[in-house]
Short mmCIF file of C-alpha atoms in Angstrom, two decimals:
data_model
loop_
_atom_site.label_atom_id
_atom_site.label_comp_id
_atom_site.label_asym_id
_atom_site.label_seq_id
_atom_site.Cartn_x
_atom_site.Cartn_y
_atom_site.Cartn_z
CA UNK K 1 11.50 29.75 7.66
CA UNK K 2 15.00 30.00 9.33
CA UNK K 3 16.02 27.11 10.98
CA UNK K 4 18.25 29.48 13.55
CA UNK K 5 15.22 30.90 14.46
CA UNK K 6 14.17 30.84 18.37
CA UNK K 7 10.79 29.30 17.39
CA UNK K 8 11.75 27.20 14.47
CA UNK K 9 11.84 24.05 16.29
CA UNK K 10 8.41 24.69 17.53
CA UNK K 11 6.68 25.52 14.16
CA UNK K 12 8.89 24.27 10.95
CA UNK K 13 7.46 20.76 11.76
CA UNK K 14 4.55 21.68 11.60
CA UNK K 15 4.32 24.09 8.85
CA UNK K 16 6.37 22.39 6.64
CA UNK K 17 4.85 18.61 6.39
CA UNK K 18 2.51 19.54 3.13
CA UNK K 19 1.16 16.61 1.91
CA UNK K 20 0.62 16.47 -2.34
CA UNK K 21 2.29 19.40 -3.13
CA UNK K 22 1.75 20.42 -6.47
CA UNK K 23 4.87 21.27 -8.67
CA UNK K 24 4.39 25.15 -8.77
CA UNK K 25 4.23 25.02 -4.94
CA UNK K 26 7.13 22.88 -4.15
CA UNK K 27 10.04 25.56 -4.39
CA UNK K 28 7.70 27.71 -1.83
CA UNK K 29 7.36 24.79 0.37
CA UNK K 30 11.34 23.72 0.35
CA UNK K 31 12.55 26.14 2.75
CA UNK K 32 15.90 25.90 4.44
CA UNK K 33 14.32 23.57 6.89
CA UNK K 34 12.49 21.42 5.33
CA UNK K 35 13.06 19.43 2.07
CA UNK K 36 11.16 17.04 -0.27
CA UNK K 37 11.11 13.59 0.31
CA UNK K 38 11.01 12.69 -3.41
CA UNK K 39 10.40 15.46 -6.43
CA UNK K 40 7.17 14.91 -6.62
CA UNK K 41 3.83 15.18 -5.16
CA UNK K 42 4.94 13.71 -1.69
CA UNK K 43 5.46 14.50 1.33
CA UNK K 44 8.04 17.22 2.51
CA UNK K 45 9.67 16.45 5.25
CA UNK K 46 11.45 18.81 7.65
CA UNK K 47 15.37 18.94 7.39
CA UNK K 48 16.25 19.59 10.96
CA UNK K 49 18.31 17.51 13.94
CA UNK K 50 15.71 15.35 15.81
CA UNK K 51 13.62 17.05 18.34
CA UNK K 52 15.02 16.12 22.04
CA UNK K 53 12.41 18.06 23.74
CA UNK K 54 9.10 16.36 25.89
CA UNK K 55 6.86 16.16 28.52
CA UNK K 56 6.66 16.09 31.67
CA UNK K 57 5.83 12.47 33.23
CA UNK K 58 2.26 12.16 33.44
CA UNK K 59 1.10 14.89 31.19
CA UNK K 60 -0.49 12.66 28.79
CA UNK K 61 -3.82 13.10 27.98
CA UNK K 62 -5.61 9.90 26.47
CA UNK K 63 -7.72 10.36 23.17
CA UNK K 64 -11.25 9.42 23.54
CA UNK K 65 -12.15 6.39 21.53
CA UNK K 66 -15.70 5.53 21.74
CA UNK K 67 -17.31 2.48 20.59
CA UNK K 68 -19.39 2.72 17.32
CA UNK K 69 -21.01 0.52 15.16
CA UNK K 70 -19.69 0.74 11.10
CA UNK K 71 -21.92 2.91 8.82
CA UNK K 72 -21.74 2.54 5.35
CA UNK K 73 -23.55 4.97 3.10
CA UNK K 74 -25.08 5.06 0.44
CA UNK K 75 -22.87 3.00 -2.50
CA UNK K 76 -23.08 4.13 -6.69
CA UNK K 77 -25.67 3.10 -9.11
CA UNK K 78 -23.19 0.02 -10.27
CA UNK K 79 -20.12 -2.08 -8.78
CA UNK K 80 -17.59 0.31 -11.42
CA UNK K 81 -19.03 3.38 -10.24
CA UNK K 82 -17.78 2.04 -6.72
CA UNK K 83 -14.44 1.30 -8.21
CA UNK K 84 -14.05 5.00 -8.99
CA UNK K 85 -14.93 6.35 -5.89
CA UNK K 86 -11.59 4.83 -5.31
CA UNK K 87 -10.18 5.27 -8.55
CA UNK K 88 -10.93 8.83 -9.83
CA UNK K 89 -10.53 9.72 -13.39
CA UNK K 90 -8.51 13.04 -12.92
CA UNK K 91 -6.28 10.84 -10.87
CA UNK K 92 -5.85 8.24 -13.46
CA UNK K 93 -5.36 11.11 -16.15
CA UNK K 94 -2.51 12.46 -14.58
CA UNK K 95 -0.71 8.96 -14.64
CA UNK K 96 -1.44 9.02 -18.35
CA UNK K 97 -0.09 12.41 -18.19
CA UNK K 98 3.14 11.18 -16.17
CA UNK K 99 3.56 8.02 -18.59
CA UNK K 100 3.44 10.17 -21.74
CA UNK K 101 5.98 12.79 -19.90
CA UNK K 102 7.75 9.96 -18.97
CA UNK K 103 7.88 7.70 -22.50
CA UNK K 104 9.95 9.84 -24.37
CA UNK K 105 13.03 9.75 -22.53
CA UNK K 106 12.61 6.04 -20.87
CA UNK K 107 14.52 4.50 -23.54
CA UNK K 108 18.28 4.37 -22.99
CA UNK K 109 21.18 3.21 -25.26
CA UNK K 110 21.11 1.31 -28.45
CA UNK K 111 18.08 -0.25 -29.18
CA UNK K 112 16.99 -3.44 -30.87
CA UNK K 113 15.71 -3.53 -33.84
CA UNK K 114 12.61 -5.11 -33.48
CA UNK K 115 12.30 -3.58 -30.31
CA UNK K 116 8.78 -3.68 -28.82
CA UNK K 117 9.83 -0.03 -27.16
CA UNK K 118 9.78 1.51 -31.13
CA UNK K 119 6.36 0.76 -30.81
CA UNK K 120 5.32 2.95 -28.25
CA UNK K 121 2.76 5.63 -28.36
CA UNK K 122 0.87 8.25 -26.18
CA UNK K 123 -1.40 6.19 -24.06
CA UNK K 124 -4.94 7.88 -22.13
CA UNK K 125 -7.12 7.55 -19.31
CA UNK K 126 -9.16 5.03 -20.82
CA UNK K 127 -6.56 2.81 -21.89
CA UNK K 128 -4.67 2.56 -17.84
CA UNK K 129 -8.65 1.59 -16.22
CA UNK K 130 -8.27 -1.36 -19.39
CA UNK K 131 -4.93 -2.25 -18.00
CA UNK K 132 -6.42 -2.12 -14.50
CA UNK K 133 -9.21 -4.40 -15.44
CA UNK K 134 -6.44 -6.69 -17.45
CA UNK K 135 -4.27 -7.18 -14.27
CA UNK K 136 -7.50 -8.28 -12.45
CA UNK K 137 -8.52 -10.84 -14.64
CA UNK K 138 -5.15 -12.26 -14.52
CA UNK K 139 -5.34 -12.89 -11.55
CA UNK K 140 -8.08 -14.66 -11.48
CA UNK K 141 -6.90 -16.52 -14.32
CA UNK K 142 -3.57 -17.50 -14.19
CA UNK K 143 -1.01 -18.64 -16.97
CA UNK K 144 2.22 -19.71 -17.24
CA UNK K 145 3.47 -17.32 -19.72
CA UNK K 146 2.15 -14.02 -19.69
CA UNK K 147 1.89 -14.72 -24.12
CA UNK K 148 -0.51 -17.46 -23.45
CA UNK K 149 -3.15 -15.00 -22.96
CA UNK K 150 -3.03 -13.86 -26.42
CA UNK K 151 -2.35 -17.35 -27.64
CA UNK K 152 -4.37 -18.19 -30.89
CA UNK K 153 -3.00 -22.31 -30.72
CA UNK K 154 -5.92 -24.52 -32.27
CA UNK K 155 -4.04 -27.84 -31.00
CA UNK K 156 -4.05 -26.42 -27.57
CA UNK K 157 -7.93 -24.95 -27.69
CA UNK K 158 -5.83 -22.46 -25.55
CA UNK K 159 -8.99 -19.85 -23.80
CA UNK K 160 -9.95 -16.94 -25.15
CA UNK K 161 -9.96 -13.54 -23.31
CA UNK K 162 -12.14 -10.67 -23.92
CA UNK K 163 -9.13 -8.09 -23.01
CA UNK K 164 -7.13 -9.57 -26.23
CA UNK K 165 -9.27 -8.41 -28.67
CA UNK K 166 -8.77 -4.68 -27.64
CA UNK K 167 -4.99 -5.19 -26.68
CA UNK K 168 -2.13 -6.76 -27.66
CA UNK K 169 0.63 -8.63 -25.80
CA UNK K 170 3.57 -5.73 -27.07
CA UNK K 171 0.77 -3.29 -26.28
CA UNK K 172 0.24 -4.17 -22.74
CA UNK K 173 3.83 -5.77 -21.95
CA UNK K 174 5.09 -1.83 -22.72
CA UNK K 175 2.24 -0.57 -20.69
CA UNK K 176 3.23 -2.75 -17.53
CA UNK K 177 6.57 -1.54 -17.94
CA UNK K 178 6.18 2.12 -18.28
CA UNK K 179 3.00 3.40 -16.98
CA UNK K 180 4.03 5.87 -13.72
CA UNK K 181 1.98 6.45 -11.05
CA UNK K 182 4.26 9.25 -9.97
CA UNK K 183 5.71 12.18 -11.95
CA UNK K 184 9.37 11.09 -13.50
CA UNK K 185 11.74 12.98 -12.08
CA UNK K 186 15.76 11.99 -11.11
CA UNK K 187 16.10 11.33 -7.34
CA UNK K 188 19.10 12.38 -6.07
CA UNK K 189 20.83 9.72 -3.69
CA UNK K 190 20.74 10.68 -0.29
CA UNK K 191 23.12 9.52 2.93
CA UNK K 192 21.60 6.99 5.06
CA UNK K 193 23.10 8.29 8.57
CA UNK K 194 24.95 5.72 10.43
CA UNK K 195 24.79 5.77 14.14
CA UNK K 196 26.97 4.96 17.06
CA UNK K 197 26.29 1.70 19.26
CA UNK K 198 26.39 2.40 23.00
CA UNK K 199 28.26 0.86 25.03
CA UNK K 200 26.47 -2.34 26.95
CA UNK K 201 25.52 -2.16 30.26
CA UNK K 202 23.23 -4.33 32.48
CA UNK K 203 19.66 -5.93 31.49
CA UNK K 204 16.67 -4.37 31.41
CA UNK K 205 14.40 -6.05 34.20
CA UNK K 206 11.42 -7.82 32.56
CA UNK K 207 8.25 -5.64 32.88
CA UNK K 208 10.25 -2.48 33.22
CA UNK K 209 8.19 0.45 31.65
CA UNK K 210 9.72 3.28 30.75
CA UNK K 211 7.55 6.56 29.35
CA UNK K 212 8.07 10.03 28.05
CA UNK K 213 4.85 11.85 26.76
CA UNK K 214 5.49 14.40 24.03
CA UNK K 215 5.55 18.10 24.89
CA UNK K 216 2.15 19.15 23.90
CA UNK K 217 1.06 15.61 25.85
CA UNK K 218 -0.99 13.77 22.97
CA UNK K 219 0.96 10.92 22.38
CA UNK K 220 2.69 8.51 24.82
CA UNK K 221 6.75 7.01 24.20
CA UNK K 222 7.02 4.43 25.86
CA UNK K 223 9.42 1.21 26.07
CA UNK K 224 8.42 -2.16 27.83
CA UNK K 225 10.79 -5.05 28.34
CA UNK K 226 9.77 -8.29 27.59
CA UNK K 227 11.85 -10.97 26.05
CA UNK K 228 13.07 -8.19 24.08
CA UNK K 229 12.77 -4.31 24.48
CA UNK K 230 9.10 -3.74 22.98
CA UNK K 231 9.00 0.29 21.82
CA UNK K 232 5.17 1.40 21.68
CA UNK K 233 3.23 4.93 20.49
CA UNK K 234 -0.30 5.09 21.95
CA UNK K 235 -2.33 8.49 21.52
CA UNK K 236 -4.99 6.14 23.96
CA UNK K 237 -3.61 4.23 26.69
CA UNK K 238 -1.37 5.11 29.49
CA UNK K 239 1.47 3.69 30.57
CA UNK K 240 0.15 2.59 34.46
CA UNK K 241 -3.41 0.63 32.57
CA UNK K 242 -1.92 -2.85 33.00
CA UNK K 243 -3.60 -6.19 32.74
CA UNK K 244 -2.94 -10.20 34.26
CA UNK K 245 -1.97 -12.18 31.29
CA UNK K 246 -0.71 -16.05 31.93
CA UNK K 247 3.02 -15.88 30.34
CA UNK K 248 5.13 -18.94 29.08
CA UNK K 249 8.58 -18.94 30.69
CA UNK K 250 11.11 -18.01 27.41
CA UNK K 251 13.76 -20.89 26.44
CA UNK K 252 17.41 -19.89 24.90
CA UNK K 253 20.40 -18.98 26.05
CA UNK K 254 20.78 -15.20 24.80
CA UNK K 255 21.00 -13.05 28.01
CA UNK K 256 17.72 -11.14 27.22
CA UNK K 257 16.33 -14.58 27.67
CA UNK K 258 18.23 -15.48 31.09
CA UNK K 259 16.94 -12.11 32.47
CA UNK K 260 13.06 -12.65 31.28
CA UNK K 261 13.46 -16.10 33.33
CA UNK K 262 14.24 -14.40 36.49
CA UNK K 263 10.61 -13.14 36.90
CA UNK K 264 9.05 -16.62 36.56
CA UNK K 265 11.62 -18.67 38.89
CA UNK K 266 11.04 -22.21 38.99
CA UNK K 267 7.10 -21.94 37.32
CA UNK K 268 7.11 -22.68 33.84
CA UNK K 269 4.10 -19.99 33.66
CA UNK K 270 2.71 -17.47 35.57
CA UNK K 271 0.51 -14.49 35.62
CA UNK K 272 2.51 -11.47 34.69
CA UNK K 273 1.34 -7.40 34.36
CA UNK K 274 1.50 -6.89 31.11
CA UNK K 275 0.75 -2.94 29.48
CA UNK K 276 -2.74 -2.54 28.56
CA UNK K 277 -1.84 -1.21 25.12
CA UNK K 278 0.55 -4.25 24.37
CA UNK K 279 -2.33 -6.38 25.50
CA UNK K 280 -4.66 -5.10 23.10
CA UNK K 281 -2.35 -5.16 20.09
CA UNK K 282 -1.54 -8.60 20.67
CA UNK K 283 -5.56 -9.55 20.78
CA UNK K 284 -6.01 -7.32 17.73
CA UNK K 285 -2.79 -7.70 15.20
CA UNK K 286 -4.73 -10.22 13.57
CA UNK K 287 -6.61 -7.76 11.72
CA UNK K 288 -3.41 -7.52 9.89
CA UNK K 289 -3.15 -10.72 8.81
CA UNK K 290 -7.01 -11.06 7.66
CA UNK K 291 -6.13 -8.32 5.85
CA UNK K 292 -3.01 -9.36 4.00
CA UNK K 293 -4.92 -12.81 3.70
CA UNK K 294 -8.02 -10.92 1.80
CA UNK K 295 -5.69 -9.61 -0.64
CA UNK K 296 -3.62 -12.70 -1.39
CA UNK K 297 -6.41 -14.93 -3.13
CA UNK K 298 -6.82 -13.60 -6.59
CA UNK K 299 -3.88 -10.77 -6.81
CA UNK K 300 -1.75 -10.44 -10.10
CA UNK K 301 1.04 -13.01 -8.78
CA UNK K 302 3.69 -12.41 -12.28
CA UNK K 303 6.92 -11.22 -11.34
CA UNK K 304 7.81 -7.90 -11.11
CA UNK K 305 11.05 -6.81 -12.26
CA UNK K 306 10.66 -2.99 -13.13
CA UNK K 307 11.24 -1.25 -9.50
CA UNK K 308 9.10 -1.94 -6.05
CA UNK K 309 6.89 0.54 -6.74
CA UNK K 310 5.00 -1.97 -8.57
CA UNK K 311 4.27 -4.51 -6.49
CA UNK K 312 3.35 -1.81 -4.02
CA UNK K 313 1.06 -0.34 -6.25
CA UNK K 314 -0.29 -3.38 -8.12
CA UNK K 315 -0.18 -5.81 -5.56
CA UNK K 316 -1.09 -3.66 -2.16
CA UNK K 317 -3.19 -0.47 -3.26
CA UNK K 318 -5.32 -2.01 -6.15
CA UNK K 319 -5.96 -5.46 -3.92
CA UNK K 320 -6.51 -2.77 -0.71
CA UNK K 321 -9.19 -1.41 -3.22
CA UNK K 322 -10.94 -4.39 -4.77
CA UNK K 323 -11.20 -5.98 -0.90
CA UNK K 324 -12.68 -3.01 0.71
CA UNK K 325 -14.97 -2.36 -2.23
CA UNK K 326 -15.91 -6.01 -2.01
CA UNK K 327 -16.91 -5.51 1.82
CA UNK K 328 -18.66 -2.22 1.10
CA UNK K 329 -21.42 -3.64 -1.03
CA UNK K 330 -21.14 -6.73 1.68
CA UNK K 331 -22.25 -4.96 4.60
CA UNK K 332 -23.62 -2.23 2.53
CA UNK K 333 -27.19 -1.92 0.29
CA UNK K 334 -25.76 -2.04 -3.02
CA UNK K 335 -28.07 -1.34 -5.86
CA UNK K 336 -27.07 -4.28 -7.53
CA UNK K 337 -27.78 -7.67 -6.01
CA UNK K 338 -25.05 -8.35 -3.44
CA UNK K 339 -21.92 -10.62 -4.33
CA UNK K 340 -21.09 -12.88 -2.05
CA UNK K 341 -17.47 -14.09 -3.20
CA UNK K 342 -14.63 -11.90 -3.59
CA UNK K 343 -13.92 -14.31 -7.14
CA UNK K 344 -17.06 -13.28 -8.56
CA UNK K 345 -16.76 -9.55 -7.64
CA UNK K 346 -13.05 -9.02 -8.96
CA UNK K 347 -14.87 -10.95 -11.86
CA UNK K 348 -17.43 -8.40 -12.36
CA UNK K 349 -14.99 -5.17 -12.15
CA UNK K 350 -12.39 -6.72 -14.27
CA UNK K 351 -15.32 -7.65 -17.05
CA UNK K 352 -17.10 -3.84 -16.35
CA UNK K 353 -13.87 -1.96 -16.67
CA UNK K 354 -12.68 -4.07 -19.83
CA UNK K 355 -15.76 -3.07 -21.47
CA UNK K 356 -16.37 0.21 -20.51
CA UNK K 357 -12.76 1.23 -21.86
CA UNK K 358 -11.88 -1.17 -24.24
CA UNK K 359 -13.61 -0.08 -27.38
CA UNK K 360 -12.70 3.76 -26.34
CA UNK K 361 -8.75 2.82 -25.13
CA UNK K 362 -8.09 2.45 -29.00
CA UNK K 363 -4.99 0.14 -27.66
CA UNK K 364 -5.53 -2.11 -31.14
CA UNK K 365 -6.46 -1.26 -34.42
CA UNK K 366 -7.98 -4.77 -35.01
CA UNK K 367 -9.22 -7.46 -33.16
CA UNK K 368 -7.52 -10.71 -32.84
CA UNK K 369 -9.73 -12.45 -35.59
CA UNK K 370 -11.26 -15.81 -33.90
CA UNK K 371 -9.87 -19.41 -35.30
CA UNK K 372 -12.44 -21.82 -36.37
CA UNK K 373 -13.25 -23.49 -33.58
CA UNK K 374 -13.73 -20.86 -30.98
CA UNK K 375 -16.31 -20.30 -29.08
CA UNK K 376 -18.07 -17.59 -26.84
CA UNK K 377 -15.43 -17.31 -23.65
CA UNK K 378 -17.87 -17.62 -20.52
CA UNK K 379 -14.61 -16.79 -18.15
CA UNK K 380 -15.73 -13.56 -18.25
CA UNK K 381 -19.54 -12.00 -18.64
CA UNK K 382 -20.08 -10.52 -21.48
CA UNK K 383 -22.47 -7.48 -21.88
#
């Protein structure tokens, strides 16, 4: 693909967005207009100036959305078979795959010599669904000191949890700090691209709408101005559908402010046209924080020091997984009786997946042997 060609601007975006490319394919999909995003399975993205062609006013064409009550399927035979669905195996044998590719070069410079890193050792499958289960159950249980979980103090009568006695603290410490997700690879810096502030002119009038459709006329640009300039993408509702919403008169003395006062004059509110599709975002955002609320209860809340893609995989995609399995068997007609509390079902997965892989992750030679005063730990159902 030739980005001087006529019809390159019309086809290079779309034929060159390939979403999990696999490495054999990537050199044929990096063309001189488009290049990767990251050197690995990701997206490629084209490489060409922004596109400055669109529409004609009015050429949208709204995308039918009709109303539809949920329907959930049928769910697995048990609550971890649900957990894969999510979680595949061949996926989470390629990260065992990437960590292994990954382990032999992540240690840099001198090291100590009682190093926890000398220590380290091809890890499988079976042993990344036991660290899976291990990050659930702490959060459900939390400590102060991640080596408190492995703590064998018989002053203290410190718990005892089923994941130490097929893991140990150097074992999964090394594990939390090298298992990828993503194929290792060197990412080249790239040049954030700085643009040029226009020059100022005069305020927007409040309620101005301004649209431009794109060219094939499936999505709708537009711009509204409320207190501030409010940039929207709709594929569903034009720019005319408008609806009477009672508005507060703004307070502050920035000039977007003075010129949002204008409309209301001496009322301190008023019934304003507001944009149908700003209307129903505001009276449907909340979704968004149900959903962030969900995932905040029992999520794995130690720091994470080791690069963001951590917390975005350990504290967004695996809660995003536990809550929307949780609601599956909900709504759903599990095979299993339902659980009612997501505490209860994180405490099921996290106890199914510790021993399901446990005795096969081989992560410890030998079990942490019991003191003399322990007793069965109920924190946890046991088989």
């Amino acid at each position: 693909m030739d980005s001087d060609d006529s019809d390159a601007s019309e086809t290079s975006v779309r034929d060159c967005i390939t979403v999990a490319v696999l490495p054999e394919d990537l050199a044929a999909a990096c063309t001189d207009s488009c290049r990767p995003e990251r050197c690995d399975e990701a997206t490629v993205r084209p490489h060409e100036e922004p596109g400055v062609e669109h529409g004609t006013p009015g050429s949208f064409t709204p995308f039918e959305v009709p109303e539809r009550e949920a329907d959930i399927g049928a769910l697995p035979a048990t609550p971890i078979d649900l957990f894969l669905r999510y979680v595949p195996y061949d996926v989470v044998d390629r990260w065992a795959e990437w960590t292994n590719a990954a382990g032999a070069t992540a240690q840099r410079g001198p090291v100590r010599q009682h190093s926890r890193s000398k220590g380290w050792r091809p890890t499988s499958a079976h042993e990344i669904y036991l660290f899976l289960g291990i990050l659930i159950s702490m959060g459900l249980h939390t400590e102060s000191q991640i080596f408190r979980y492995w703590s064998g103090s018989q002053d203290q009568e410190d718990p005892i949890y089923l994941f130490t006695r097929f893991i140990s603290r150097d074992r999964f410490q090394l594990l939390l700090r090298r298992v990828q997700i993503f194929t290792p690879a060197n990412f080249p810096d790239t040049t954030t691209p700085i643009g040029e502030k226009e020059d100022e002119g005069k305020g927007i009038p409040w309620g101005q709408v301004h649209c431009i459709p794109t060219k094939d006329g499936q999505i709708n640009q537009f711009t509204w101005k409320d207190n501030a300039l409010v940039l929207f993408l709709t594929t569903v509702f034009r720019e005319t559908a408008e609806v009477l919403r009672l508005r507060r008169r703004p307070t502050g003395d920035s000039a977007a402010k003075k010129e949002a006062r204008r409309v209301f004059g001496a009322e301190a509110r008023k019934n304003l046209p507001i944009p149908l599709a700003i209307d129903e975002y505001n009276h449907n955002m909340n979704g968004v924080d149900t959903s962030d609320q969900m995932r905040s209860y029992y999520q794995y809340s130690r720091p994470i020091r080791r690069g963001s893609w951590q917390a975005l995989a350990w504290n967004f995609l695996l809660e995003v997984v536990l809550v929307n399995t949780f609601f599956l068997q909900l709504w759903g007609d599990p095979n299993w009786p339902k659980v009612k509390s997501q505490y209860q079902w994180r405490r099921t997965l996290s106890a199914q997946l510790i021993q399901q892989f446990g005795p096969s992750a081989k992560a410890r030679k030998h079990a942490r042997p019991k003191r003399a005063t322990d007793t069965r730990n109920d924190s946890i159902p046991w088989a």
